[in-house]
XYZ file of C-alpha atoms in Angstrom:
334
model
C 111.384 81.245 108.635
C 110.425 84.715 109.899
C 111.670 87.580 107.815
C 112.006 91.346 107.827
C 112.562 94.065 105.245
C 115.773 96.155 105.711
C 116.537 99.250 103.708
C 120.353 99.628 103.849
C 120.413 102.872 101.843
C 118.229 104.623 99.292
C 117.253 102.167 96.674
C 118.850 99.222 98.430
C 116.861 96.653 100.386
C 117.156 93.100 101.632
C 114.758 90.469 102.981
C 116.566 89.120 106.051
C 115.876 86.408 108.660
C 114.084 87.917 111.679
C 114.592 86.914 115.265
C 112.061 88.514 117.664
C 113.668 90.796 120.219
C 112.427 89.804 123.684
C 110.813 92.787 125.519
C 112.842 94.510 128.190
C 111.384 96.412 131.162
C 108.402 98.508 129.989
C 108.275 96.964 126.597
C 105.935 94.623 124.592
C 106.558 92.151 121.802
C 103.879 92.317 119.111
C 103.178 89.715 116.428
C 102.510 91.968 113.309
C 99.372 91.279 111.417
C 99.793 93.792 108.626
C 101.901 96.897 107.816
C 100.704 99.644 105.546
C 102.712 101.557 103.010
C 102.320 105.318 102.474
C 104.174 108.042 100.589
C 106.705 108.498 103.410
C 107.797 104.876 103.107
C 108.402 105.530 99.433
C 110.457 108.567 100.474
C 112.557 106.387 102.746
C 113.178 103.858 99.966
C 113.979 106.521 97.334
C 116.091 108.666 99.656
C 114.173 111.867 99.574
C 112.937 111.759 103.181
C 113.916 115.120 104.825
C 117.315 115.067 106.554
C 117.011 114.038 110.203
C 113.838 112.163 109.661
C 115.261 108.763 108.680
C 118.176 106.674 109.807
C 119.623 103.821 107.725
C 119.824 100.802 107.815
C 116.195 100.540 108.748
C 113.281 98.205 108.927
C 110.386 100.452 107.758
C 106.744 100.197 108.754
C 104.958 102.870 110.874
C 101.431 101.868 110.044
C 100.581 98.458 111.595
C 98.351 96.237 113.644
C 99.123 93.120 115.593
C 98.663 90.998 118.750
C 100.816 91.190 121.870
C 102.824 88.039 122.402
C 104.904 88.867 125.470
C 105.635 91.774 127.816
C 108.557 92.852 129.879
C 108.899 93.809 133.584
C 106.468 96.417 134.747
C 103.909 95.834 131.986
C 100.556 94.307 132.955
C 100.326 90.634 131.872
C 96.762 91.150 130.852
C 98.088 92.849 127.697
C 99.252 89.571 126.355
C 96.866 88.342 123.691
C 95.297 91.765 123.092
C 94.887 93.121 119.612
C 96.783 96.450 119.397
C 98.025 99.379 117.409
C 100.767 101.686 118.484
C 101.917 105.298 118.385
C 105.044 105.910 116.346
C 106.720 108.879 118.083
C 109.219 107.745 120.684
C 108.932 110.835 122.825
C 111.065 111.515 125.859
C 108.051 112.005 128.276
C 109.902 114.587 130.388
C 110.214 117.784 128.297
C 107.622 120.544 128.528
C 105.981 119.556 125.220
C 105.588 116.009 126.210
C 104.079 117.027 129.588
C 101.573 119.203 127.613
C 100.613 116.130 125.497
C 102.276 117.411 122.331
C 104.471 114.394 121.923
C 105.034 115.017 118.235
C 106.862 118.268 119.308
C 109.191 116.484 121.752
C 112.253 118.750 122.215
C 114.577 115.822 122.784
C 114.691 115.242 119.043
C 112.852 113.186 116.434
C 112.555 109.423 116.930
C 109.781 107.350 115.256
C 109.054 103.761 114.600
C 109.734 102.834 111.007
C 111.951 105.886 110.351
C 114.636 106.031 112.941
C 113.644 102.962 115.053
C 112.780 99.442 113.744
C 109.344 99.318 112.156
C 106.716 96.677 111.454
C 107.710 95.326 108.024
C 108.814 92.206 109.981
C 107.180 89.281 111.707
C 107.343 91.071 115.116
C 107.885 94.405 116.585
C 109.274 95.211 120.047
C 108.412 98.614 121.399
C 107.579 100.574 124.556
C 104.235 99.273 125.895
C 103.162 102.825 126.842
C 102.726 103.443 123.091
C 100.189 100.675 122.618
C 96.404 101.215 122.252
C 94.339 98.042 122.898
C 91.526 97.302 120.430
C 88.258 95.402 120.858
C 88.710 91.601 120.799
C 86.438 91.227 117.877
C 88.007 93.958 115.692
C 89.392 93.337 112.178
C 93.172 93.663 112.367
C 93.447 94.287 108.592
C 91.200 97.361 109.034
C 93.118 98.322 112.173
C 96.388 98.457 110.189
C 95.091 101.779 108.808
C 94.585 103.467 112.163
C 97.905 105.345 112.051
C 96.928 107.509 109.099
C 93.490 107.756 110.687
C 95.046 109.085 113.882
C 96.838 111.833 112.006
C 93.516 112.904 110.617
C 91.980 112.640 114.046
C 94.545 115.174 115.211
C 93.286 117.459 112.445
C 89.639 116.833 113.345
C 90.320 117.700 116.991
C 92.030 120.938 115.977
C 89.087 121.766 113.601
C 86.614 121.385 116.437
C 83.747 121.230 113.966
C 80.405 121.786 115.682
C 77.112 120.073 114.687
C 75.446 122.009 111.946
C 78.580 123.691 110.618
C 79.521 123.521 106.893
C 82.651 121.492 106.474
C 84.850 120.413 103.528
C 87.705 118.074 102.817
C 90.217 118.700 99.991
C 91.897 115.560 98.814
C 90.444 112.099 98.130
C 93.277 109.709 99.084
C 93.300 107.639 102.263
C 93.668 110.700 104.530
C 90.846 112.482 102.765
C 88.501 109.594 103.154
C 89.269 109.375 106.859
C 88.672 113.155 107.188
C 85.229 112.693 105.681
C 84.386 109.994 108.214
C 85.629 112.037 111.232
C 83.774 115.213 110.130
C 80.625 113.168 109.393
C 80.540 111.950 112.965
C 80.117 115.628 114.052
C 76.777 115.904 112.206
C 77.583 118.743 109.770
C 74.976 120.626 107.833
C 77.022 120.074 104.651
C 80.077 117.989 103.928
C 81.784 118.883 100.602
C 84.655 116.844 99.172
C 86.951 118.431 96.552
C 89.350 116.226 94.528
C 90.871 115.722 91.160
C 89.296 112.369 90.386
C 85.592 111.952 89.679
C 85.868 108.229 90.353
C 86.253 109.018 94.172
C 82.806 110.528 94.374
C 80.963 107.226 95.107
C 83.283 106.372 98.054
C 83.177 109.955 99.347
C 79.388 109.859 99.454
C 79.416 106.388 100.955
C 81.460 107.856 103.816
C 79.095 110.774 104.279
C 79.831 113.506 101.807
C 76.739 115.513 100.769
C 78.553 117.126 97.689
C 81.525 116.311 95.513
C 83.330 118.560 93.136
C 86.565 118.466 91.194
C 88.909 121.412 91.687
C 88.166 122.858 88.272
C 84.449 123.233 88.985
C 82.954 126.330 90.656
C 83.607 126.134 94.345
C 81.922 127.961 97.326
C 83.683 130.325 99.573
C 81.650 130.239 102.802
C 82.540 127.061 104.652
C 83.279 127.022 108.380
C 85.954 124.323 108.452
C 88.183 122.842 105.703
C 90.685 119.906 106.261
C 93.309 119.662 103.544
C 94.823 116.319 102.947
C 96.258 116.412 99.375
C 99.764 117.649 100.046
C 100.156 120.267 97.370
C 100.429 124.016 97.472
C 97.497 124.212 95.084
C 95.373 122.167 97.470
C 96.260 124.481 100.337
C 95.200 127.560 98.307
C 91.978 125.904 97.232
C 91.256 125.008 100.844
C 91.761 128.561 102.112
C 89.519 129.894 99.301
C 86.646 127.637 100.454
C 86.471 129.326 103.798
C 84.273 132.090 105.064
C 85.879 135.028 106.908
C 87.064 133.694 110.258
C 86.892 130.071 109.062
C 89.249 127.279 110.319
C 91.822 125.609 108.044
C 93.825 122.531 108.972
C 96.703 121.539 106.734
C 97.862 117.923 106.858
C 99.633 117.435 103.543
C 103.304 118.122 102.973
C 104.062 119.696 99.615
C 107.509 119.411 97.974
C 110.143 121.840 99.482
C 109.980 125.339 98.081
C 106.356 125.342 97.168
C 104.526 128.656 96.998
C 102.532 129.140 100.127
C 99.295 130.833 101.130
C 98.861 134.547 100.752
C 99.531 136.031 104.296
C 97.557 139.163 103.373
C 94.523 136.990 102.580
C 94.930 135.069 105.843
C 95.093 138.222 107.954
C 92.344 140.277 106.159
C 89.946 137.298 106.342
C 91.126 136.413 109.841
C 91.516 132.765 108.976
C 92.468 130.322 111.765
C 95.216 128.045 110.396
C 96.477 124.877 112.027
C 98.914 122.182 110.849
C 99.332 118.470 111.619
C 102.470 116.332 111.543
C 101.888 112.951 113.104
C 99.466 112.129 115.953
C 99.763 112.788 119.659
C 98.151 110.435 122.306
C 94.810 112.174 122.400
C 94.306 111.746 118.656
C 95.256 108.010 118.909
C 92.784 107.589 121.770
C 90.112 109.396 119.773
C 90.757 107.183 116.753
C 90.539 103.950 118.706
C 87.253 105.078 120.329
C 85.759 106.029 117.012
C 86.932 102.780 115.335
C 85.553 100.713 118.234
C 82.216 102.504 117.874
C 81.945 101.433 114.252
C 82.258 105.014 112.989
C 85.456 104.368 110.966
C 85.420 101.901 108.062
C 88.988 101.505 106.714
C 88.471 98.267 104.741
C 87.185 99.793 101.550
C 90.431 101.741 101.265
C 92.560 98.545 101.092
C 93.110 97.363 97.505
C 96.289 95.245 97.757
C 97.711 92.828 100.298
C 101.204 91.419 99.535
C 103.831 89.368 101.339
C 106.933 90.999 102.686
C 108.966 89.509 99.858
C 107.112 91.786 97.442
C 108.143 94.991 99.175
C 109.614 96.591 95.978
C 106.456 95.774 94.023
C 104.326 97.349 96.852
C 106.514 100.520 96.733
C 105.940 100.735 92.953
C 102.182 100.292 93.362
C 102.043 103.189 95.862
C 103.844 105.553 93.504
C 102.361 104.467 90.219
C 99.472 106.960 90.243
C 97.042 104.151 89.228
C 93.536 105.153 90.331
C 92.761 101.456 91.025
C 95.506 101.409 93.738
C 94.302 102.389 97.219
C 95.955 101.333 100.432
C 98.694 98.709 100.019
C 99.387 96.344 102.979
C 102.292 94.002 103.530
C 101.556 90.726 105.479
C 104.417 88.994 107.274
């Protein structure tokens, strides 16, 4: 029997029978291969997701890969059988931000797969076909299940606009940090520094292209052109800013706890730092991610350490929050 995870309220979940919802006009039905778990899924389960950014009861799952099984009216039949991933933001397509391509800033309000709309912790997922990105036929769908976090970092890399020969750095060594290393490496930097808290991430950082690795308590330089922060703490944001030369470019992707002390505005102004932030991934970042993945320049598989069935959802949530250095990306398989 097909099943789905449903979170009824914080701390309350069920495994329920799942019936595929046949696609309506403009929609596609996807057979889910795998769904990833990240810190935001843990927030949903624990009940500390920011107000307005979750709606219960809910089937979670915003990181996923799968294969199209059926399409509705108005969707090309050639999509059936294709391996795909999909954007999460259910944007309105008609506001000024959507027309500008900034779909994560849609003024119609926040709607996202796995948070306010049914997600992929189920046997199938039905969603607007316009959100799908087709993958190469020979791609590994387990690796592709990590393309959602990769797309968020692609958005950061596009904003960073790192040029060949620039000195670049990444602060944070989790899944997002390792994707940031790969995207920046593809731009042929002169140096690629990774700053983290765990020395055991050095080998993987160098495997992905880092030329130097330091922990945050070591002496750090202050003359880099670009820094992408992925750790999600106020301390990481300050370290990232301190790594930059005057006029350098800082991209923040992590979300610290509410009320965290921020960057010093005097320092930002006096050093004329260019600061960008990322929350989610617009279509151009998704397209960039799929191109880079198809070209073999992204290697997500080393980041996956656990694959569990849907029935072990609570165990998967605990793994994600345990702080065990042996736990990387956790996937659920329908």
